[in-house]
mmCIF file of C-alpha atoms in Angstrom:
data_model
loop_
_atom_site.group_PDB
_atom_site.id
_atom_site.type_symbol
_atom_site.label_atom_id
_atom_site.label_comp_id
_atom_site.label_asym_id
_atom_site.label_seq_id
_atom_site.Cartn_x
_atom_site.Cartn_y
_atom_site.Cartn_z
ATOM 1 C CA LEU A 1 -3.293 -11.011 -13.969
ATOM 2 C CA TYR A 2 0.327 -10.597 -12.911
ATOM 3 C CA ALA A 3 -0.652 -7.854 -10.488
ATOM 4 C CA VAL A 4 -3.280 -10.121 -8.907
ATOM 5 C CA ALA A 5 -0.700 -12.843 -8.382
ATOM 6 C CA GLU A 6 1.784 -10.379 -6.984
ATOM 7 C CA ALA A 7 -0.879 -8.970 -4.631
ATOM 8 C CA GLU A 8 -1.709 -12.502 -3.481
ATOM 9 C CA ASP A 9 1.968 -13.213 -2.744
ATOM 10 C CA LEU A 10 2.268 -9.995 -0.765
ATOM 11 C CA TYR A 11 -0.902 -10.695 1.249
ATOM 12 C CA ARG A 12 0.374 -14.226 2.001
ATOM 13 C CA GLU A 13 3.747 -12.862 3.152
ATOM 14 C CA ALA A 14 2.029 -10.276 5.301
ATOM 15 C CA LEU A 15 -0.185 -12.909 6.845
ATOM 16 C CA GLU A 16 2.760 -15.185 7.631
ATOM 17 C CA ALA A 17 4.636 -12.320 9.205
ATOM 18 C CA ALA A 18 1.539 -11.240 11.202
ATOM 19 C CA ARG A 19 1.111 -14.772 12.493
ATOM 20 C CA ALA A 20 4.744 -14.990 13.477
ATOM 21 C CA LEU A 21 4.656 -11.563 15.232
ATOM 22 C CA GLY A 22 1.216 -12.097 16.759
ATOM 23 C CA SER A 23 -0.220 -9.034 15.021
ATOM 24 C CA ALA A 24 -4.010 -9.547 14.847
ATOM 25 C CA ARG A 25 -4.474 -6.232 13.061
ATOM 26 C CA THR A 26 -2.137 -7.091 10.193
ATOM 27 C CA ALA A 27 -3.482 -10.653 10.020
ATOM 28 C CA THR A 28 -7.034 -9.340 9.789
ATOM 29 C CA LEU A 29 -6.151 -7.101 6.866
ATOM 30 C CA ALA A 30 -4.027 -9.691 5.057
ATOM 31 C CA ALA A 31 -6.585 -12.505 5.382
ATOM 32 C CA SER A 32 -9.337 -10.141 4.250
ATOM 33 C CA GLY A 33 -7.282 -9.143 1.217
ATOM 34 C CA LEU A 34 -6.755 -12.800 0.409
ATOM 35 C CA ALA A 35 -10.495 -13.376 0.680
ATOM 36 C CA GLU A 36 -11.192 -10.600 -1.823
ATOM 37 C CA LEU A 37 -8.636 -11.898 -4.245
ATOM 38 C CA ALA A 38 -9.996 -15.465 -4.043
ATOM 39 C CA ALA A 39 -13.512 -14.170 -4.673
ATOM 40 C CA HIS A 40 -12.217 -12.101 -7.597
ATOM 41 C CA ARG A 41 -10.947 -15.263 -9.249
ATOM 42 C CA GLY A 42 -14.219 -17.096 -8.459
ATOM 43 C CA ASP A 43 -12.792 -19.397 -5.797
ATOM 44 C CA PHE A 44 -15.576 -18.818 -3.278
ATOM 45 C CA PRO A 45 -14.811 -21.759 -0.947
ATOM 46 C CA GLN A 46 -11.254 -20.469 -0.535
ATOM 47 C CA ALA A 47 -12.506 -16.904 -0.200
ATOM 48 C CA LEU A 48 -14.795 -18.018 2.590
ATOM 49 C CA GLN A 49 -11.925 -19.762 4.409
ATOM 50 C CA TRP A 50 -9.841 -16.584 4.234
ATOM 51 C CA SER A 51 -12.841 -14.597 5.347
ATOM 52 C CA ASP A 52 -13.306 -16.944 8.313
ATOM 53 C CA GLU A 53 -9.747 -16.357 9.313
ATOM 54 C CA ALA A 54 -10.049 -12.588 8.942
ATOM 55 C CA SER A 55 -13.200 -12.639 11.063
ATOM 56 C CA GLU A 56 -11.509 -14.643 13.773
ATOM 57 C CA TYR A 57 -8.619 -12.182 13.918
ATOM 58 C CA LEU A 58 -11.051 -9.276 13.944
ATOM 59 C CA GLN A 59 -12.956 -10.802 16.873
ATOM 60 C CA ARG A 60 -9.737 -11.214 18.813
ATOM 61 C CA LEU A 61 -8.801 -7.611 18.098
ATOM 62 C CA GLU A 62 -12.169 -6.313 19.158
ATOM 63 C CA ALA A 63 -12.170 -8.464 22.300
ATOM 64 C CA ALA A 64 -8.773 -7.034 23.251
ATOM 65 C CA ALA A 65 -10.136 -3.532 22.609
ATOM 66 C CA GLY A 66 -7.608 -3.004 19.818
ATOM 67 C CA THR A 67 -7.726 0.309 18.084
ATOM 68 C CA LEU A 68 -9.053 0.150 14.572
ATOM 69 C CA LEU A 69 -10.293 2.721 12.150
ATOM 70 C CA PRO A 70 -14.063 2.092 11.822
ATOM 71 C CA GLU A 71 -13.685 1.144 8.132
ATOM 72 C CA VAL A 72 -11.563 -1.905 8.986
ATOM 73 C CA PRO A 73 -14.229 -3.955 10.736
ATOM 74 C CA ALA A 74 -16.749 -2.658 8.199
ATOM 75 C CA ALA A 75 -14.604 -3.810 5.274
ATOM 76 C CA VAL A 76 -13.930 -7.213 6.817
ATOM 77 C CA ARG A 77 -17.636 -7.764 7.458
ATOM 78 C CA LEU A 78 -18.637 -6.384 4.047
ATOM 79 C CA ILE A 79 -16.324 -8.879 2.298
ATOM 80 C CA ARG A 80 -17.843 -11.724 4.330
ATOM 81 C CA ALA A 81 -21.403 -10.597 3.700
ATOM 82 C CA ARG A 82 -20.713 -10.230 -0.026
ATOM 83 C CA LEU A 83 -19.272 -13.743 -0.162
ATOM 84 C CA LEU A 84 -22.228 -15.249 1.723
ATOM 85 C CA GLY A 85 -24.588 -13.419 -0.625
ATOM 86 C CA ARG A 86 -22.861 -14.744 -3.739
ATOM 87 C CA LEU A 87 -23.067 -18.246 -2.251
ATOM 88 C CA GLY A 88 -26.843 -17.852 -1.874
ATOM 89 C CA ARG A 89 -26.657 -17.484 1.902
ATOM 90 C CA THR A 90 -28.357 -14.131 1.910
ATOM 91 C CA SER A 91 -30.164 -14.483 5.198
ATOM 92 C CA GLU A 92 -26.754 -15.093 6.904
ATOM 93 C CA ALA A 93 -25.191 -12.234 5.003
ATOM 94 C CA LEU A 94 -27.596 -9.477 5.965
ATOM 95 C CA PRO A 95 -26.931 -9.411 9.770
ATOM 96 C CA ILE A 96 -23.185 -9.348 9.086
ATOM 97 C CA LEU A 97 -23.655 -6.519 6.680
ATOM 98 C CA ARG A 98 -25.706 -4.644 9.263
ATOM 99 C CA GLN A 99 -22.773 -5.018 11.733
ATOM 100 C CA ALA A 100 -20.517 -3.574 9.027
ATOM 101 C CA LEU A 101 -22.864 -0.600 8.596
ATOM 102 C CA ALA A 102 -23.044 -0.086 12.331
ATOM 103 C CA ALA A 103 -19.236 0.247 12.488
ATOM 104 C CA VAL A 104 -19.310 3.259 10.132
ATOM 105 C CA GLN A 105 -22.769 4.649 10.809
ATOM 106 C CA HIS A 106 -21.636 7.775 12.599
ATOM 107 C CA ALA A 107 -18.139 8.071 11.099
ATOM 108 C CA THR A 108 -17.165 11.215 9.297
ATOM 109 C CA GLU A 109 -13.729 10.289 7.883
ATOM 110 C CA PRO A 110 -13.653 9.851 4.049
ATOM 111 C CA GLY A 111 -12.475 6.233 4.229
ATOM 112 C CA ALA A 112 -15.300 5.281 6.565
ATOM 113 C CA LEU A 113 -17.828 7.170 4.419
ATOM 114 C CA ARG A 114 -16.665 5.301 1.308
ATOM 115 C CA GLU A 115 -16.996 2.045 3.198
ATOM 116 C CA ARG A 116 -20.524 3.001 4.281
ATOM 117 C CA VAL A 117 -21.511 3.603 0.629
ATOM 118 C CA ARG A 118 -20.084 0.218 -0.325
ATOM 119 C CA CYS A 119 -22.099 -1.378 2.526
ATOM 120 C CA ARG A 120 -25.289 0.329 1.423
ATOM 121 C CA ILE A 121 -24.820 -0.874 -2.145
ATOM 122 C CA GLU A 122 -24.352 -4.435 -0.932
ATOM 123 C CA GLU A 123 -27.345 -4.037 1.396
ATOM 124 C CA ALA A 124 -29.466 -3.044 -1.575
ATOM 125 C CA HIS A 125 -28.367 -6.215 -3.459
ATOM 126 C CA LEU A 126 -29.054 -8.491 -0.471
ATOM 127 C CA LEU A 127 -32.439 -6.965 0.213
ATOM 128 C CA ARG A 128 -33.370 -7.389 -3.459
ATOM 129 C CA GLU A 129 -32.297 -11.044 -3.279
ATOM 130 C CA LEU A 130 -34.568 -11.470 -0.231
ATOM 131 C CA GLY A 131 -37.493 -9.990 -2.180
ATOM 132 C CA LEU A 132 -37.491 -6.802 -0.101
ATOM 133 C CA LEU A 133 -37.585 -4.497 -3.077
ATOM 134 C CA GLU A 134 -38.706 -1.260 -1.378
ATOM 135 C CA GLU A 135 -36.114 -1.623 1.410
ATOM 136 C CA GLY A 136 -33.487 -2.383 -1.263
ATOM 137 C CA ALA A 137 -34.445 0.690 -3.244
ATOM 138 C CA ALA A 138 -34.246 2.780 -0.071
ATOM 139 C CA SER A 139 -30.789 1.485 0.634
ATOM 140 C CA ALA A 140 -29.657 2.140 -2.947
ATOM 141 C CA GLN A 141 -31.014 5.734 -2.606
ATOM 142 C CA LEU A 142 -29.037 6.210 0.659
ATOM 143 C CA ALA A 143 -25.931 4.905 -1.109
ATOM 144 C CA LEU A 144 -26.416 7.413 -3.936
ATOM 145 C CA GLU A 145 -26.951 10.335 -1.525
ATOM 146 C CA GLU A 146 -23.938 9.412 0.587
ATOM 147 C CA ALA A 147 -21.777 8.956 -2.480
ATOM 148 C CA GLU A 148 -22.769 12.373 -3.806
ATOM 149 C CA GLY A 149 -21.756 13.788 -0.395
ATOM 150 C CA LEU A 150 -18.252 12.429 -0.904
ATOM 151 C CA GLY A 151 -17.794 14.722 -3.845
#
């Protein structure tokens, strides 16, 4: 519990510094981290607010053609899709998750591959929630195959 509180403090400090310095990249990562922590403690409305902020910074970065590792936009969008799914907004979540998958679809770096597996797992959950059981099973199978490829 102490580590979570400490992580939240560090993310908040990083976000404040990023805002002051105008660093959209750092702000994206910090707000996304705060979203994950809020979701972890079950505060989904707050998690969604942090996710909104992370998404706004990500859009600015992408519009400015900022350089990002492919797993960064994938992770930000995965967090948002996961939150929307947990809030019962599955039909909103799936297109966002598909954007996340597109960001890492052809990536070969280990971090991007791990993010793709995480996206596939969430895709399986969302598809199941939508009643698309065969598609969900196929996504789960892809996640398993990709995870085995990571070693």
